[in-house]
Every structure is written in structure tokens, then in C-alpha cells.
CSV table of C-alpha atoms in Angstrom, one decimal:
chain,number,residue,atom,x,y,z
A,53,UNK,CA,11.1,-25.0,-18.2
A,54,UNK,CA,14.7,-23.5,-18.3
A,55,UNK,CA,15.6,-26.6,-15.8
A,56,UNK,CA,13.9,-29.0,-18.4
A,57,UNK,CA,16.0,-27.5,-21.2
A,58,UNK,CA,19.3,-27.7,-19.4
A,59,UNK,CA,19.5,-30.7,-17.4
A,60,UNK,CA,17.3,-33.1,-20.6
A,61,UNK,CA,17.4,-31.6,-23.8
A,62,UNK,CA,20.7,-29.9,-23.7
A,63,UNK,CA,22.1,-32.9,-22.3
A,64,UNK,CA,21.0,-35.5,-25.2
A,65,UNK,CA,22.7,-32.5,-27.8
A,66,UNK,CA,26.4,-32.8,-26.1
A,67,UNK,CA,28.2,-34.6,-28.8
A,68,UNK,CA,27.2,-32.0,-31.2
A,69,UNK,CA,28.9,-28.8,-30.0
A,70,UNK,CA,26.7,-26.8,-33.0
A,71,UNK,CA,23.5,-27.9,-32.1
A,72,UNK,CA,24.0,-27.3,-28.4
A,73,UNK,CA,25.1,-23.9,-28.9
A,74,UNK,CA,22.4,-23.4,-30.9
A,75,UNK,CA,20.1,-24.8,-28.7
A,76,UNK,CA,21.5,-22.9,-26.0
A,77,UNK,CA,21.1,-19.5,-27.6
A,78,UNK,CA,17.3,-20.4,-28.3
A,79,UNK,CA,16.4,-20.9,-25.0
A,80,UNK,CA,18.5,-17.8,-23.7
A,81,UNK,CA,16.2,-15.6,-26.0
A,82,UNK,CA,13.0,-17.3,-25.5
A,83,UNK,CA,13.2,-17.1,-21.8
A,84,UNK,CA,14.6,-13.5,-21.9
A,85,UNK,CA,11.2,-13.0,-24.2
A,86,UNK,CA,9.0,-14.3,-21.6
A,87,UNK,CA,10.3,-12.4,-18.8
A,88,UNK,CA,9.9,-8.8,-20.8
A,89,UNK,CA,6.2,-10.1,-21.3
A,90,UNK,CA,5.9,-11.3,-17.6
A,91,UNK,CA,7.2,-8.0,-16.4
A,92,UNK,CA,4.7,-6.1,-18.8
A,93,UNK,CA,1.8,-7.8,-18.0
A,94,UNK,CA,2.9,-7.1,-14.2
A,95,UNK,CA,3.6,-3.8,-14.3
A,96,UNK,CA,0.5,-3.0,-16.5
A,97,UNK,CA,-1.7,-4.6,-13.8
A,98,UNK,CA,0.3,-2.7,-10.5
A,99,UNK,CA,-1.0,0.2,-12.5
A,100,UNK,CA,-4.7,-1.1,-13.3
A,101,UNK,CA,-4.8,-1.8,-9.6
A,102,UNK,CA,-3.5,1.5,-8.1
A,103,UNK,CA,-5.5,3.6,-10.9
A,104,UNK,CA,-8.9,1.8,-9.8
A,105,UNK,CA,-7.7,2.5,-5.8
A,106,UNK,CA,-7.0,6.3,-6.8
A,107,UNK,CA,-10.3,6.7,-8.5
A,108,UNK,CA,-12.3,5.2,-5.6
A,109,UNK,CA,-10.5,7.4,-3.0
A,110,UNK,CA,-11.6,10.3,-5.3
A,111,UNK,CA,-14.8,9.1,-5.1
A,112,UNK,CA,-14.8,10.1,-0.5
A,113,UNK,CA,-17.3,12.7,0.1
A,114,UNK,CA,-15.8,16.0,1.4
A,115,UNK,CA,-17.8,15.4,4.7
A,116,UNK,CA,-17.2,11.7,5.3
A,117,UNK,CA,-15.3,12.5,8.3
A,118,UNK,CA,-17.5,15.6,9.6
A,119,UNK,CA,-20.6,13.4,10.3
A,120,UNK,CA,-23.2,14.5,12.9
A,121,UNK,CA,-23.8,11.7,15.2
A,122,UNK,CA,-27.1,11.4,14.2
A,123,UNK,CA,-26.8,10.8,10.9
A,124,UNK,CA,-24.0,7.9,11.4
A,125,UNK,CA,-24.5,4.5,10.0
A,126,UNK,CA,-21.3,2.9,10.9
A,127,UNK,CA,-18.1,4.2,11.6
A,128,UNK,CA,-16.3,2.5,8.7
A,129,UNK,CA,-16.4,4.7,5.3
A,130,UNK,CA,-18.1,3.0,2.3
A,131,UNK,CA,-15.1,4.1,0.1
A,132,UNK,CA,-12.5,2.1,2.6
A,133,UNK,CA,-15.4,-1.2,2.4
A,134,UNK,CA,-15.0,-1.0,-1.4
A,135,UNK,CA,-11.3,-0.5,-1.7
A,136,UNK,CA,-10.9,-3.2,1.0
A,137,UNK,CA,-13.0,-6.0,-0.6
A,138,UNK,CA,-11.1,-5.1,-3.9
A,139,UNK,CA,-7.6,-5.7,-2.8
A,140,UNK,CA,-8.6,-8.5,-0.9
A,141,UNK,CA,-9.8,-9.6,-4.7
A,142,UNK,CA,-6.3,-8.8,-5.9
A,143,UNK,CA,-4.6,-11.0,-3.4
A,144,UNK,CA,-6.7,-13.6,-4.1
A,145,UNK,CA,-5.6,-13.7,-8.0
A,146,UNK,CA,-2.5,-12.6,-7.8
A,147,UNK,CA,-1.8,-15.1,-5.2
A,148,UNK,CA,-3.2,-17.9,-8.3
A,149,UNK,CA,-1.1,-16.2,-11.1
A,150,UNK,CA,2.2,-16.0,-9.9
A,151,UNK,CA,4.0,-17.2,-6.2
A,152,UNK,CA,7.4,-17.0,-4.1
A,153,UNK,CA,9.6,-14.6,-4.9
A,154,UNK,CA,7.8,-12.9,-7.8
A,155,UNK,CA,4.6,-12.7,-5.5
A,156,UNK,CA,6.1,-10.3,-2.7
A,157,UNK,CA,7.8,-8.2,-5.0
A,158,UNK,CA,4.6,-7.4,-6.9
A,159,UNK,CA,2.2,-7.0,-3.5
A,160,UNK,CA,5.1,-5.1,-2.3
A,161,UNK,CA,5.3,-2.8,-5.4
A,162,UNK,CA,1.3,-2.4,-5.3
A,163,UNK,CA,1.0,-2.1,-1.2
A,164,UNK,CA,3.6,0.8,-1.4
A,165,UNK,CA,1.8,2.6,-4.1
A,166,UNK,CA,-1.3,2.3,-2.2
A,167,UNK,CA,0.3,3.6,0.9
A,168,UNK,CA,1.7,6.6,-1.2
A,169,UNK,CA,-1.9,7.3,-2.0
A,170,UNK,CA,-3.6,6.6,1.7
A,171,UNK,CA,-0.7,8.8,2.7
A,172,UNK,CA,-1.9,11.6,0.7
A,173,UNK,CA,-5.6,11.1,1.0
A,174,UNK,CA,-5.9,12.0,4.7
A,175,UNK,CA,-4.6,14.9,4.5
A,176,UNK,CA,-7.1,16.4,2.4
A,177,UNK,CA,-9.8,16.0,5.0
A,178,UNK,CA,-11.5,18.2,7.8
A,179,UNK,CA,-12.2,15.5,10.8
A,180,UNK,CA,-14.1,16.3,13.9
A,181,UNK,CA,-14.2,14.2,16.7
A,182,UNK,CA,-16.3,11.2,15.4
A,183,UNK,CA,-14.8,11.7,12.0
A,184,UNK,CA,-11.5,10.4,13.7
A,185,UNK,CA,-12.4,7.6,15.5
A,186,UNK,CA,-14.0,6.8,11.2
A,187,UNK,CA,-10.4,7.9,9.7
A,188,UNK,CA,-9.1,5.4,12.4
A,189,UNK,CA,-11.4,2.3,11.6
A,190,UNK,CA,-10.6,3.1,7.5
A,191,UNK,CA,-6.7,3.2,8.2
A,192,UNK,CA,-7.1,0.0,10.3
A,193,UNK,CA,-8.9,-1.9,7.7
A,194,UNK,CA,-6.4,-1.0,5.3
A,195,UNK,CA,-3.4,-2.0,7.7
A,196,UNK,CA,-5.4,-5.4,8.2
A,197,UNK,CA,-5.7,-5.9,4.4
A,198,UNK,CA,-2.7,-5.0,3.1
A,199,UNK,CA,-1.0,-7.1,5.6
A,200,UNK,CA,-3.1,-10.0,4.6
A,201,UNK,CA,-0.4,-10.0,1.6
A,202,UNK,CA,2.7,-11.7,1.0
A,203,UNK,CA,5.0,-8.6,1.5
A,204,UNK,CA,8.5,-7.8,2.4
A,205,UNK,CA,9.0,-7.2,6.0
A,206,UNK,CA,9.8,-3.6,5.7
A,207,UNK,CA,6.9,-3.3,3.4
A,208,UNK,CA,4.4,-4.5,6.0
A,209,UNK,CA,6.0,-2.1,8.4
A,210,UNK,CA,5.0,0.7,6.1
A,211,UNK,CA,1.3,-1.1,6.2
A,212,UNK,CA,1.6,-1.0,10.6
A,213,UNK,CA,2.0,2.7,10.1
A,214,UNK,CA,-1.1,3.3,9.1
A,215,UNK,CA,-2.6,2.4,12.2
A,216,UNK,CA,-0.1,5.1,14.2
A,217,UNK,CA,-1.2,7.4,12.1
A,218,UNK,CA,-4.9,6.4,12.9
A,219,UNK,CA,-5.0,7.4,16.0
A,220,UNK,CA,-3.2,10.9,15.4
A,221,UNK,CA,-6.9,11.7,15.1
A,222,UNK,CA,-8.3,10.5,18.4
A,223,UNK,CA,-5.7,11.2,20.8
A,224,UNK,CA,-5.3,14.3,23.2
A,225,UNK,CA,-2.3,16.7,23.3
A,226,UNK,CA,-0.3,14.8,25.9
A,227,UNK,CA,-0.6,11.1,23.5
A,228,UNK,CA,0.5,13.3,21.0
A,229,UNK,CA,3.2,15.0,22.8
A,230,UNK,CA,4.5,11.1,23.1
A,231,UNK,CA,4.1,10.4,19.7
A,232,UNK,CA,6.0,13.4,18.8
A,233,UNK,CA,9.0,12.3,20.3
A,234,UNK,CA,9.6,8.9,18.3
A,235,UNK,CA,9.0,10.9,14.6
A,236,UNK,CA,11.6,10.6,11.8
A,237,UNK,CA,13.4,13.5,10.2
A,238,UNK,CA,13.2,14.3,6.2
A,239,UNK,CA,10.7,14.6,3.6
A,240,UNK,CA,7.5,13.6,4.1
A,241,UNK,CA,6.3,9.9,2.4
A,242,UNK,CA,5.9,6.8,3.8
A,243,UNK,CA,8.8,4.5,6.0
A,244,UNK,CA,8.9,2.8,8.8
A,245,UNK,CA,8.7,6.1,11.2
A,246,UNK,CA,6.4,9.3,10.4
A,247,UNK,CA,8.3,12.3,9.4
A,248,UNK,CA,7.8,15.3,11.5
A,249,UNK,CA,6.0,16.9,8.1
A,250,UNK,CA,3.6,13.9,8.0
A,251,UNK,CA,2.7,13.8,11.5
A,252,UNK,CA,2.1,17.9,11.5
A,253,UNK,CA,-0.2,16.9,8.4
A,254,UNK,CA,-2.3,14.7,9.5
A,255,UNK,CA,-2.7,16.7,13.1
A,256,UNK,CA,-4.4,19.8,11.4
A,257,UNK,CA,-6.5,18.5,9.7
A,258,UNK,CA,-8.4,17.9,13.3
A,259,UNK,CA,-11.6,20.0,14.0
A,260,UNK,CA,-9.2,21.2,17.4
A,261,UNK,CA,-6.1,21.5,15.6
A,262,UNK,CA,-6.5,25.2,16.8
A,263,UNK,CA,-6.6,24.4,20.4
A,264,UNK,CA,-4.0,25.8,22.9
A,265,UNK,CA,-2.9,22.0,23.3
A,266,UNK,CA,-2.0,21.0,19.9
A,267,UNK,CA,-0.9,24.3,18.7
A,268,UNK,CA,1.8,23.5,21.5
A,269,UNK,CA,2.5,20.2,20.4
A,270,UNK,CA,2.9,21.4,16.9
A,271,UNK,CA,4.7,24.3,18.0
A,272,UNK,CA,7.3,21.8,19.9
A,273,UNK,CA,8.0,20.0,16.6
């Protein structure tokens, strides 16, 4: 539209310095009105979409990943099926309201939200040995889905990370000896490497965190 305004209307108004100032200043405002809109209505639905994913992880049962074998169904949660199928739904939409530019930085600004959240959602919960190999299938399917979006390439290195951190539940003492040696410094939160606090996280929360092997591990940290 701004194109339009420039390169036709503006144009037919040059011999008439008034009216194509005027004209000019119009259009200025109007499109600087439509962008505060656009940018409401975006950020008002980044934070419709990461409230709805916060409530659904509230919603994991406190044993989801301390089944007994026998009473296992599948080894992907119900909480990560709904969460997934609703952010594919997102995409979808999103993908039809707006595109380019504007498209990665909103998936980006809603994938890293969502990782903030997965980030802290696994470390609230107990996880034996088949629990992990469920925590691993749930942070898989989220890597595969978030990456399914249009996102900024260090953005969909945050997404890969959630796979790493997967298998922080399945692994032995040695595997995680390895991993050890590759973590980041800092804080803990998301990036492209796990912090030393995240990855000591997400390690006790094992059933055999207690263990001479991955006290050692922890201990070497």
C-alpha cells in the first residue's frame, strides 16, 4: 500500500507542493497506525499462545514419567500430543495471516517462549527409567514441531536442544560424562549450549541420580 501511495498517488500530486506534503503526512500516520495495531494484535496472540501451552503443561500428571511398565500405553505423554497438534495449528494460521520477515520474528518470539517453558517443565519431574525414554519421545516431538516453523537459525538451534537434553534421561554415567564436557557457562535458560546449571537440573531429576556414577559426574561439574 505504502508503494501504491508513493510511486501513484503521490506522483499525480507533484505540481502541488501543499497537497503532496499533505498527502505525505497522511500516509506517514496511517501506516505508523497500522503497524501499532499489527504489533498489538501480535503480541496479544504470542501471549494467547504461550498462556494456552503453560496451562496444558500444568495440566502433566505428577507421575507421567514414573509409569509401571504395565500400565504403559505409549511412550509419548498426552499433554506433549495436545500441545503438539496445537502449535502445529498455530503455524498453520499464522503461516495464512502474515509471511517473510514478520513470520520468523513472530514463530521465533513464540518458539522461544515455549522453550523457556519446556525448559522449566522438566525439571519439575521425578523420571525412572521408562519415564525417560517418555521425557525423551515428548522433547523430540516438540523439537520436530517447533522446527516445522519458519524460525531464525539460532532460534531453531534452541529447538535442536531439546533433543540433547532428551537423552540426559536415558544415558549412563559415561554418555554423560561426554556430554559434560561440551556444556556452556552462566545462568541457566535456554541457548545454543546447556549451562552447567541446566544440565545438573535435568540429571537429578533421574530415579538414579543418587548412584555412585552420576553423583561423580555431577560431582565433576
Amino acid at each position: 500500500m505504502e508503494r501504491f501511495i508513493t510511486t501513484v498517488l503521490i506522483k499525480l500530486a507533484e505540481s502541488n507542493t501543499t497537497v503532496r506534503r499533505s498527502m505525505s503526512s497522511q500516509t506517514k500516520s496511517a501506516i505508523d497506525s497500522i503497524e501499532r495495531k499489527t504489533n498489538a494484535v501480535m503480541r496479544s496472540s504470542i501471549d494467547v499462545v504461550t498462556n494456552w501451552v503453560t496451562r496444558s503443561l500444568a495440566s502433566q500428571k505428577k507421575f507421567d514419567f514414573r509409569p509401571r511398565d504395565a500400565d504403559l500405553d505409549s511412550l509419548q505423554t498426552a499433554t506433549c500430543l495436545q500441545i503438539s497438534q496445537f502449535l502445529s495449528r498455530v503455524s498453520k494460521h499464522a503461516a495464512q495471516a502474515v509471511d517473510g520477515q514478520n513470520l520468523e520474528v513472530w514463530s521465533s518470539e513464540v518458539a522461544l517462549a515455549i522453550l523457556a517453558l519446556l525448559f522449566d517443565h522438566f525439571k519439575k519431574f521425578q523420571v525412572n527409567a521408562t519415564g525417560g525414554l517418555m521425557v525423551a519421545q515428548d522433547l523430540s516431538k516438540y523439537s520436530s514441531t517447533l522446527k516445522e516453523w519458519s524460525l531464525a537459525p539460532d532460534v531453531e538451534t534452541s529447538a535442536e536442544l531439546l533433543t540433547d537434553i532428551g537423552s540426559l534421561f536415558i544415558v549412563g554415567p559415561e554418555a554423560l560424562r561426554e556430554k559434560s564436557r561440551t556444556l556452556a557457562a552462566g545462568p541457566s535458560g535456554q541457548g545454543k549450549k546447556l549451562t552447567k546449571a541446566d544440565f545438573k537440573a535435568f540429571v537429578q531429576r533421574r530415579d538414579d541420580a543418587s548412584s555412585v556414577g552420576i553423583q561423580s559426574v555431577l560431582a565433576g561439574l
